[in-house]
mmCIF file of C-alpha atoms in Angstrom:
data_model
loop_
_atom_site.group_PDB
_atom_site.id
_atom_site.type_symbol
_atom_site.label_atom_id
_atom_site.label_comp_id
_atom_site.label_asym_id
_atom_site.label_seq_id
_atom_site.Cartn_x
_atom_site.Cartn_y
_atom_site.Cartn_z
ATOM 1 C CA MET L 1 52.113 -60.347 -232.117
ATOM 2 C CA ASN L 2 54.146 -63.036 -233.840
ATOM 3 C CA LYS L 3 53.152 -65.053 -236.879
ATOM 4 C CA ASN L 4 51.443 -67.665 -234.674
ATOM 5 C CA GLY L 5 49.207 -65.042 -233.099
ATOM 6 C CA ILE L 6 50.694 -65.215 -229.616
ATOM 7 C CA VAL L 7 51.146 -61.893 -227.871
ATOM 8 C CA LEU L 8 53.543 -61.840 -224.963
ATOM 9 C CA LYS L 9 55.028 -58.798 -223.272
ATOM 10 C CA LYS L 10 58.772 -58.224 -223.323
ATOM 11 C CA THR L 11 60.650 -57.198 -220.242
ATOM 12 C CA ASN L 12 61.981 -53.675 -219.960
ATOM 13 C CA LYS L 13 65.515 -53.220 -221.352
ATOM 14 C CA ARG L 14 68.215 -52.661 -218.782
ATOM 15 C CA ASP L 15 71.197 -50.495 -219.308
ATOM 16 C CA ALA L 16 73.250 -52.763 -221.578
ATOM 17 C CA GLY L 17 76.637 -51.909 -220.146
ATOM 18 C CA SER L 18 75.623 -52.403 -216.525
ATOM 19 C CA PHE L 19 73.838 -55.638 -217.303
ATOM 20 C CA LEU L 20 76.738 -57.148 -219.226
ATOM 21 C CA LEU L 21 79.106 -56.226 -216.416
ATOM 22 C CA PHE L 22 76.719 -57.849 -213.940
ATOM 23 C CA VAL L 23 76.395 -61.143 -215.770
ATOM 24 C CA PHE L 24 80.129 -61.197 -216.477
ATOM 25 C CA LEU L 25 81.093 -60.801 -212.839
ATOM 26 C CA LEU L 26 78.316 -62.850 -211.228
ATOM 27 C CA PRO L 27 79.814 -66.296 -211.929
ATOM 28 C CA TYR L 28 83.107 -65.227 -210.380
ATOM 29 C CA ILE L 29 81.390 -63.793 -207.331
ATOM 30 C CA CYS L 30 79.478 -67.041 -206.795
ATOM 31 C CA ALA L 31 82.614 -69.043 -207.420
ATOM 32 C CA CYS L 32 84.522 -67.060 -204.852
ATOM 33 C CA LEU L 33 81.799 -67.653 -202.289
ATOM 34 C CA TRP L 34 82.107 -71.395 -202.800
ATOM 35 C CA GLY L 35 85.813 -71.489 -203.544
ATOM 36 C CA HIS L 36 85.777 -72.570 -207.197
ATOM 37 C CA VAL L 37 87.045 -69.545 -209.157
ATOM 38 C CA GLY L 38 89.087 -71.435 -211.743
ATOM 39 C CA GLU L 39 86.551 -74.164 -212.339
ATOM 40 C CA GLU L 40 83.688 -71.661 -212.586
ATOM 41 C CA LYS L 41 85.448 -69.625 -215.254
ATOM 42 C CA GLU L 42 85.933 -72.673 -217.439
ATOM 43 C CA ARG L 43 82.521 -74.176 -216.646
ATOM 44 C CA LEU L 44 80.090 -71.324 -217.086
ATOM 45 C CA GLY L 45 81.885 -68.849 -219.308
ATOM 46 C CA ALA L 46 80.662 -65.265 -219.220
ATOM 47 C CA ASP L 47 80.040 -65.252 -222.963
ATOM 48 C CA ASN L 48 77.497 -68.065 -222.629
ATOM 49 C CA ILE L 49 75.316 -66.005 -220.301
ATOM 50 C CA ALA L 50 75.868 -62.559 -221.771
ATOM 51 C CA ARG L 51 75.741 -63.386 -225.476
ATOM 52 C CA GLY L 52 72.706 -61.633 -226.920
ATOM 53 C CA GLN L 53 70.693 -61.948 -223.720
ATOM 54 C CA GLN L 54 70.658 -58.351 -222.483
ATOM 55 C CA ASP L 55 67.214 -57.991 -224.085
ATOM 56 C CA SER L 56 65.836 -61.358 -222.949
ATOM 57 C CA HIS L 57 63.088 -62.080 -220.447
ATOM 58 C CA MET L 58 64.366 -62.247 -216.901
ATOM 59 C CA VAL L 59 63.502 -64.451 -213.942
ATOM 60 C CA GLU L 60 64.131 -63.758 -210.292
ATOM 61 C CA ALA L 61 65.427 -66.876 -208.594
ATOM 62 C CA VAL L 62 64.871 -66.825 -204.841
ATOM 63 C CA LEU L 63 67.837 -68.242 -202.905
ATOM 64 C CA GLU L 64 68.627 -68.362 -199.198
ATOM 65 C CA TRP L 65 70.785 -65.247 -199.386
ATOM 66 C CA GLY L 66 68.552 -63.178 -201.646
ATOM 67 C CA VAL L 67 67.241 -62.880 -205.192
ATOM 68 C CA TRP L 68 69.365 -63.728 -208.235
ATOM 69 C CA GLU L 69 68.061 -62.138 -211.423
ATOM 70 C CA LEU L 70 69.161 -63.929 -214.571
ATOM 71 C CA PRO L 71 68.039 -64.434 -218.178
ATOM 72 C CA LEU L 72 65.238 -66.918 -218.692
ATOM 73 C CA GLU L 73 67.281 -68.954 -221.187
ATOM 74 C CA GLU L 74 70.101 -69.343 -218.671
ATOM 75 C CA TYR L 75 67.700 -70.375 -215.923
ATOM 76 C CA LEU L 76 66.306 -73.046 -218.245
ATOM 77 C CA VAL L 77 69.707 -74.760 -218.419
ATOM 78 C CA TYR L 78 69.500 -75.306 -214.670
ATOM 79 C CA ARG L 79 65.829 -76.336 -214.731
ATOM 80 C CA LEU L 80 66.417 -78.845 -217.513
ATOM 81 C CA PHE L 81 69.229 -80.414 -215.531
ATOM 82 C CA GLN L 82 66.854 -80.641 -212.558
ATOM 83 C CA VAL L 83 63.912 -82.381 -214.191
ATOM 84 C CA MET L 84 65.371 -84.802 -216.748
ATOM 85 C CA PRO L 85 68.103 -87.472 -216.609
ATOM 86 C CA GLY L 86 71.271 -86.184 -218.249
ATOM 87 C CA ASP L 87 71.829 -89.394 -220.210
ATOM 88 C CA TYR L 88 68.591 -88.927 -222.176
ATOM 89 C CA GLU L 89 68.796 -88.194 -225.888
ATOM 90 C CA LEU L 90 69.372 -84.610 -227.042
ATOM 91 C CA GLU L 91 66.004 -84.508 -228.852
ATOM 92 C CA THR L 92 64.272 -85.547 -225.628
ATOM 93 C CA LEU L 93 66.047 -82.770 -223.764
ATOM 94 C CA LYS L 94 64.976 -80.314 -226.453
ATOM 95 C CA ALA L 95 61.321 -81.352 -226.077
ATOM 96 C CA GLN L 96 61.584 -80.899 -222.331
ATOM 97 C CA ALA L 97 63.298 -77.514 -222.739
ATOM 98 C CA VAL L 98 60.359 -76.315 -224.847
ATOM 99 C CA LEU L 99 57.918 -77.420 -222.148
ATOM 100 C CA LEU L 100 59.892 -75.697 -219.394
ATOM 101 C CA ARG L 101 60.014 -72.484 -221.424
ATOM 102 C CA THR L 102 56.279 -72.809 -222.061
ATOM 103 C CA GLU L 103 55.653 -73.038 -218.314
ATOM 104 C CA LEU L 104 57.490 -69.770 -217.797
ATOM 105 C CA ALA L 105 55.763 -68.094 -220.757
ATOM 106 C CA ARG L 106 52.434 -68.976 -219.189
ATOM 107 C CA GLN L 107 53.595 -67.461 -215.898
ATOM 108 C CA TYR L 108 54.646 -64.268 -217.684
ATOM 109 C CA GLN L 109 51.150 -63.921 -219.089
ATOM 110 C CA GLU L 110 49.568 -64.452 -215.692
ATOM 111 C CA GLU L 111 52.011 -62.550 -213.470
ATOM 112 C CA GLY L 112 53.513 -59.801 -215.620
ATOM 113 C CA GLU L 113 56.933 -58.864 -216.918
ATOM 114 C CA GLU L 114 59.035 -60.478 -214.192
ATOM 115 C CA ILE L 115 58.408 -63.672 -212.289
ATOM 116 C CA ARG L 116 59.958 -65.293 -209.266
ATOM 117 C CA VAL L 117 60.977 -68.923 -209.180
ATOM 118 C CA ALA L 118 62.475 -71.224 -206.571
ATOM 119 C CA GLY L 119 66.243 -71.115 -206.839
ATOM 120 C CA ASP L 120 67.106 -73.967 -204.483
ATOM 121 C CA GLY L 121 70.402 -75.421 -205.659
ATOM 122 C CA LEU L 122 70.939 -72.826 -208.391
ATOM 123 C CA ALA L 123 74.062 -71.240 -206.914
ATOM 124 C CA ALA L 124 75.559 -74.635 -206.079
ATOM 125 C CA PHE L 125 74.804 -75.801 -209.634
ATOM 126 C CA TYR L 126 77.212 -73.180 -210.945
ATOM 127 C CA ALA L 127 79.614 -72.963 -208.032
ATOM 128 C CA GLU L 128 80.330 -76.662 -207.536
ATOM 129 C CA PRO L 129 81.217 -78.172 -210.910
ATOM 130 C CA GLU L 130 82.342 -81.464 -209.444
ATOM 131 C CA GLY L 131 78.702 -82.118 -208.534
ATOM 132 C CA VAL L 132 77.586 -81.947 -212.165
ATOM 133 C CA GLU L 133 79.224 -83.776 -215.055
ATOM 134 C CA ALA L 134 80.493 -81.331 -217.667
ATOM 135 C CA GLU L 135 78.999 -83.405 -220.497
ATOM 136 C CA VAL L 136 75.555 -83.254 -218.894
ATOM 137 C CA PHE L 137 75.856 -79.532 -218.256
ATOM 138 C CA PHE L 138 76.769 -78.655 -221.810
ATOM 139 C CA LYS L 139 74.191 -81.070 -223.221
ATOM 140 C CA SER L 140 71.493 -79.245 -221.262
ATOM 141 C CA ARG L 141 72.827 -75.940 -222.534
ATOM 142 C CA GLN L 142 72.822 -77.226 -226.120
ATOM 143 C CA ALA L 143 69.183 -78.327 -225.826
ATOM 144 C CA VAL L 144 68.172 -74.897 -224.541
ATOM 145 C CA GLU L 145 70.180 -72.999 -227.155
ATOM 146 C CA GLU L 146 68.921 -75.102 -230.086
ATOM 147 C CA THR L 147 65.283 -74.455 -229.084
ATOM 148 C CA GLU L 148 65.845 -70.820 -228.080
ATOM 149 C CA GLY L 149 62.568 -68.973 -227.647
ATOM 150 C CA MET L 150 60.345 -71.880 -228.718
ATOM 151 C CA ILE L 151 57.181 -72.637 -226.754
ATOM 152 C CA LEU L 152 54.182 -74.906 -227.326
ATOM 153 C CA THR L 153 50.809 -73.253 -227.925
ATOM 154 C CA TYR L 154 47.164 -74.183 -228.381
ATOM 155 C CA GLN L 155 45.011 -71.685 -230.271
ATOM 156 C CA GLY L 156 47.766 -69.102 -229.887
ATOM 157 C CA GLU L 157 48.224 -69.429 -226.109
ATOM 158 C CA PRO L 158 50.929 -71.237 -224.103
ATOM 159 C CA ILE L 159 49.676 -74.650 -223.045
ATOM 160 C CA ARG L 160 49.703 -76.157 -219.601
ATOM 161 C CA ALA L 161 53.015 -77.906 -220.185
ATOM 162 C CA SER L 162 52.645 -81.042 -218.066
ATOM 163 C CA TYR L 163 55.236 -83.790 -217.987
ATOM 164 C CA PHE L 164 56.110 -86.745 -215.772
ATOM 165 C CA SER L 165 58.592 -89.616 -215.599
ATOM 166 C CA VAL L 166 56.876 -92.874 -216.615
ATOM 167 C CA SER L 167 53.295 -93.716 -217.590
ATOM 168 C CA ASN L 168 51.337 -96.868 -216.781
ATOM 169 C CA GLY L 169 51.269 -97.629 -220.508
ATOM 170 C CA HIS L 170 49.025 -94.678 -221.468
ATOM 171 C CA THR L 171 48.961 -90.974 -220.762
ATOM 172 C CA ARG L 172 45.758 -89.479 -219.401
ATOM 173 C CA ALA L 173 43.126 -87.480 -221.264
ATOM 174 C CA ALA L 174 41.915 -84.298 -219.605
ATOM 175 C CA SER L 175 38.400 -83.921 -218.267
ATOM 176 C CA GLU L 176 35.870 -82.661 -220.792
ATOM 177 C CA GLY L 177 36.404 -78.975 -221.509
ATOM 178 C CA GLU L 178 39.806 -78.841 -219.828
ATOM 179 C CA CYS L 179 43.120 -78.820 -221.721
ATOM 180 C CA PRO L 180 41.828 -80.453 -224.933
ATOM 181 C CA TYR L 181 45.405 -81.035 -226.051
ATOM 182 C CA PHE L 182 45.731 -83.767 -223.398
ATOM 183 C CA SER L 183 44.613 -87.029 -224.975
ATOM 184 C CA SER L 184 45.346 -90.617 -224.045
ATOM 185 C CA VAL L 185 48.545 -91.661 -225.825
ATOM 186 C CA SER L 186 49.826 -95.241 -225.906
ATOM 187 C CA CYS L 187 53.246 -95.536 -224.249
ATOM 188 C CA GLU L 188 54.067 -99.229 -224.412
ATOM 189 C CA GLN L 189 57.779 -98.366 -224.177
ATOM 190 C CA ASP L 190 57.256 -97.246 -220.592
ATOM 191 C CA LYS L 191 56.666 -100.836 -219.531
ATOM 192 C CA THR L 192 60.378 -101.469 -220.123
ATOM 193 C CA SER L 193 61.428 -98.766 -217.657
ATOM 194 C CA PRO L 194 63.139 -100.042 -214.475
ATOM 195 C CA ASP L 195 60.826 -97.679 -212.579
ATOM 196 C CA TYR L 196 57.629 -98.938 -214.204
ATOM 197 C CA HIS L 197 56.489 -101.066 -211.246
ATOM 198 C CA SER L 198 56.755 -100.423 -207.519
ATOM 199 C CA VAL L 199 55.186 -101.749 -204.333
ATOM 200 C CA ALA L 200 54.171 -99.847 -201.208
ATOM 201 C CA GLU L 201 53.030 -101.245 -197.877
ATOM 202 C CA VAL L 202 50.968 -99.226 -195.395
ATOM 203 C CA GLU L 203 50.074 -100.453 -191.929
ATOM 204 C CA LYS L 204 46.378 -100.372 -191.014
ATOM 205 C CA GLU L 205 46.753 -97.785 -188.247
ATOM 206 C CA ALA L 206 48.844 -95.482 -190.426
ATOM 207 C CA TYR L 207 46.314 -95.789 -193.247
ATOM 208 C CA ILE L 208 43.383 -94.899 -190.997
ATOM 209 C CA GLU L 209 45.173 -92.029 -189.253
ATOM 210 C CA ALA L 210 46.269 -90.471 -192.527
ATOM 211 C CA LEU L 211 42.746 -90.503 -193.975
ATOM 212 C CA ALA L 212 41.149 -89.330 -190.722
ATOM 213 C CA GLY L 213 43.516 -86.375 -190.790
ATOM 214 C CA ILE L 214 42.001 -85.053 -194.023
ATOM 215 C CA LEU L 215 38.436 -86.417 -193.839
ATOM 216 C CA GLY L 216 37.729 -85.688 -190.186
ATOM 217 C CA GLU L 217 36.142 -87.727 -187.465
ATOM 218 C CA GLU L 218 32.796 -88.131 -189.238
ATOM 219 C CA CYS L 219 34.159 -91.234 -190.903
ATOM 220 C CA GLY L 220 34.511 -94.047 -188.410
ATOM 221 C CA ARG L 221 37.713 -96.045 -188.280
ATOM 222 C CA GLU L 222 36.141 -99.181 -189.670
ATOM 223 C CA GLU L 223 34.395 -97.207 -192.395
ATOM 224 C CA LEU L 224 37.738 -95.817 -193.480
ATOM 225 C CA TRP L 225 39.203 -99.285 -193.558
ATOM 226 C CA GLU L 226 36.343 -101.204 -195.136
ATOM 227 C CA ASN L 227 33.880 -98.872 -196.926
ATOM 228 C CA ARG L 228 35.854 -97.466 -199.832
ATOM 229 C CA ASN L 229 34.996 -96.947 -203.476
ATOM 230 C CA PHE L 230 37.742 -96.242 -206.032
ATOM 231 C CA ASN L 231 36.990 -94.393 -209.265
ATOM 232 C CA CYS L 232 39.399 -94.572 -212.217
ATOM 233 C CA ASP L 233 39.676 -92.897 -215.616
ATOM 234 C CA ASP L 234 39.974 -94.683 -218.940
ATOM 235 C CA ALA L 235 43.773 -94.799 -218.665
ATOM 236 C CA GLY L 236 43.599 -96.675 -215.353
ATOM 237 C CA TYR L 237 44.552 -93.838 -213.005
ATOM 238 C CA MET L 238 42.507 -93.327 -209.863
ATOM 239 C CA THR L 239 40.565 -90.063 -210.027
ATOM 240 C CA SER L 240 39.011 -90.263 -206.562
ATOM 241 C CA VAL L 241 38.161 -92.547 -203.668
ATOM 242 C CA SER L 242 35.039 -92.113 -201.558
ATOM 243 C CA TYR L 243 34.311 -93.204 -197.998
ATOM 244 C CA SER L 244 31.005 -93.534 -196.158
ATOM 245 C CA THR L 245 30.477 -91.594 -192.939
ATOM 246 C CA GLU L 246 28.536 -92.949 -189.981
ATOM 247 C CA LYS L 247 25.559 -90.998 -191.381
ATOM 248 C CA GLN L 248 25.956 -92.828 -194.704
ATOM 249 C CA GLU L 249 27.194 -89.664 -196.417
ATOM 250 C CA LYS L 250 30.051 -89.818 -198.894
ATOM 251 C CA LYS L 251 33.378 -88.041 -198.532
ATOM 252 C CA ARG L 252 35.898 -87.976 -201.364
ATOM 253 C CA VAL L 253 39.656 -87.754 -201.721
ATOM 254 C CA ASP L 254 41.041 -87.004 -205.192
ATOM 255 C CA GLY L 255 43.478 -89.455 -206.703
ATOM 256 C CA GLU L 256 46.595 -87.289 -206.572
ATOM 257 C CA THR L 257 45.982 -86.382 -202.925
ATOM 258 C CA PHE L 258 45.502 -90.054 -202.082
ATOM 259 C CA ARG L 259 48.668 -91.251 -203.797
ATOM 260 C CA HIS L 260 50.816 -88.522 -202.196
ATOM 261 C CA LEU L 261 49.251 -89.274 -198.819
ATOM 262 C CA PHE L 262 50.685 -92.791 -198.957
ATOM 263 C CA GLY L 263 53.816 -92.090 -200.954
ATOM 264 C CA LEU L 264 52.689 -93.927 -204.082
ATOM 265 C CA ALA L 265 54.673 -93.325 -207.258
ATOM 266 C CA SER L 266 51.472 -92.753 -209.251
ATOM 267 C CA ALA L 267 47.696 -92.981 -208.947
ATOM 268 C CA SER L 268 47.678 -96.085 -211.161
ATOM 269 C CA PHE L 269 47.579 -98.992 -208.718
ATOM 270 C CA THR L 270 45.794 -101.994 -207.367
ATOM 271 C CA ALA L 271 45.380 -102.519 -203.632
ATOM 272 C CA THR L 272 45.153 -105.630 -201.497
ATOM 273 C CA TRP L 273 43.739 -105.328 -197.976
ATOM 274 C CA GLU L 274 45.084 -107.753 -195.399
ATOM 275 C CA GLU L 275 44.225 -108.025 -191.733
ATOM 276 C CA ASP L 276 46.640 -105.349 -190.545
ATOM 277 C CA ARG L 277 47.983 -103.654 -193.679
ATOM 278 C CA VAL L 278 47.260 -102.667 -197.269
ATOM 279 C CA LEU L 279 49.598 -103.471 -200.155
ATOM 280 C CA PHE L 280 49.705 -101.190 -203.193
ATOM 281 C CA SER L 281 51.002 -102.461 -206.526
ATOM 282 C CA VAL L 282 51.796 -99.323 -208.531
ATOM 283 C CA THR L 283 52.552 -98.784 -212.220
ATOM 284 C CA GLY L 284 54.186 -95.649 -213.574
ATOM 285 C CA VAL L 285 55.778 -92.611 -211.934
ATOM 286 C CA GLY L 286 53.959 -89.283 -211.886
ATOM 287 C CA HIS L 287 50.512 -87.848 -212.575
ATOM 288 C CA GLY L 288 50.177 -89.203 -216.122
ATOM 289 C CA TYR L 289 49.275 -85.965 -217.961
ATOM 290 C CA GLY L 290 51.226 -84.675 -220.937
ATOM 291 C CA LEU L 291 54.680 -85.888 -221.867
ATOM 292 C CA SER L 292 56.047 -89.166 -220.543
ATOM 293 C CA GLN L 293 59.782 -88.528 -220.365
ATOM 294 C CA TYR L 294 60.771 -92.187 -220.637
ATOM 295 C CA SER L 295 58.539 -92.825 -223.636
ATOM 296 C CA ALA L 296 59.721 -89.587 -225.252
ATOM 297 C CA ASN L 297 63.305 -90.759 -224.897
ATOM 298 C CA CYS L 298 62.444 -94.063 -226.566
ATOM 299 C CA LYS L 299 60.966 -92.106 -229.457
ATOM 300 C CA ALA L 300 64.121 -90.011 -229.714
ATOM 301 C CA LYS L 301 66.220 -93.169 -229.867
ATOM 302 C CA GLU L 302 64.042 -94.295 -232.772
ATOM 303 C CA GLY L 303 64.890 -91.108 -234.665
ATOM 304 C CA GLU L 304 62.043 -88.734 -233.821
ATOM 305 C CA THR L 305 62.818 -85.015 -233.553
ATOM 306 C CA TYR L 306 61.722 -82.921 -230.620
ATOM 307 C CA GLU L 307 58.998 -81.375 -232.797
ATOM 308 C CA GLU L 308 57.620 -84.833 -233.597
ATOM 309 C CA ILE L 309 57.823 -85.926 -229.967
ATOM 310 C CA LEU L 310 55.824 -82.911 -228.797
ATOM 311 C CA ALA L 311 53.235 -83.481 -231.527
ATOM 312 C CA ASP L 312 52.849 -87.096 -230.342
ATOM 313 C CA PHE L 313 51.915 -86.063 -226.814
ATOM 314 C CA PHE L 314 50.065 -82.759 -227.237
ATOM 315 C CA PHE L 315 47.093 -82.867 -229.627
ATOM 316 C CA GLN L 316 46.626 -80.001 -232.129
ATOM 317 C CA THR L 317 49.354 -77.802 -230.651
ATOM 318 C CA GLU L 318 51.846 -75.588 -232.473
ATOM 319 C CA LEU L 319 55.347 -74.362 -231.818
ATOM 320 C CA ALA L 320 55.638 -70.597 -231.543
ATOM 321 C CA LYS L 321 58.292 -68.030 -230.660
ATOM 322 C CA PHE L 322 58.199 -66.477 -227.197
ATOM 323 C CA GLU L 323 59.057 -62.805 -227.729
#
């Protein structure tokens, strides 16, 4: 148990010599497979992976050719590169690194000492340096190293570390009794994002067919087109939409399912029905819960630290050490 009261199991220690030899040789093996031995040596550096990590938590990344076991902190460098623009501020990257580590800490609690993660693109990330700018790579590594072991907790437990790209101007509060650390946070900066507004057009037949596919034939075609009722939360995101069946019963589709069904950037939208199509005017990108990456980056530019950024978005949470 650490000083913050969080108890997390440590992975079993491997034989130190064998492990160090493994992590030292692995980059070269991958580089040979993809033909980048010289670049890989300079890019990854065995010391960066092996330094002090023989006792760290491990993850098993599932790739096409098998399972690659590597230290959690090293895997986070790759994940951070995946989920956040490389030109964002270092403090923003640090905040995101903490959230990614928190996700994995939560998985460790639920699944045990070792967890498996999707490793799509992981080998190429290390084996093909021309596909990743060196500055971005090392910036991601710096963010992970400077927050090493830190996770975000609520009442001593890892939080549900949600994040998304751009809000509609506010983040979303959780339903009563669920994730009390999610509250509605003003994100006026997000309205300056080039991705803040988008438009989607769906033809009438495609709209009806898509909904019929998940609601069934009990809803008539005209009912699906005309008899709809949208429900939104206080932040302006659609929580559900209901349709009347021919028997005047109600069937519901939740907001996230609906927006993915029609390829909408978020569930914050207005819709205009025309004779043969529906036009969606969408604000924001993502589900709206937790940290807005764009707004967080604006805060970092204004001088906020990653600790302050996380405190802005997650109510009554604390940083703790994942051990």
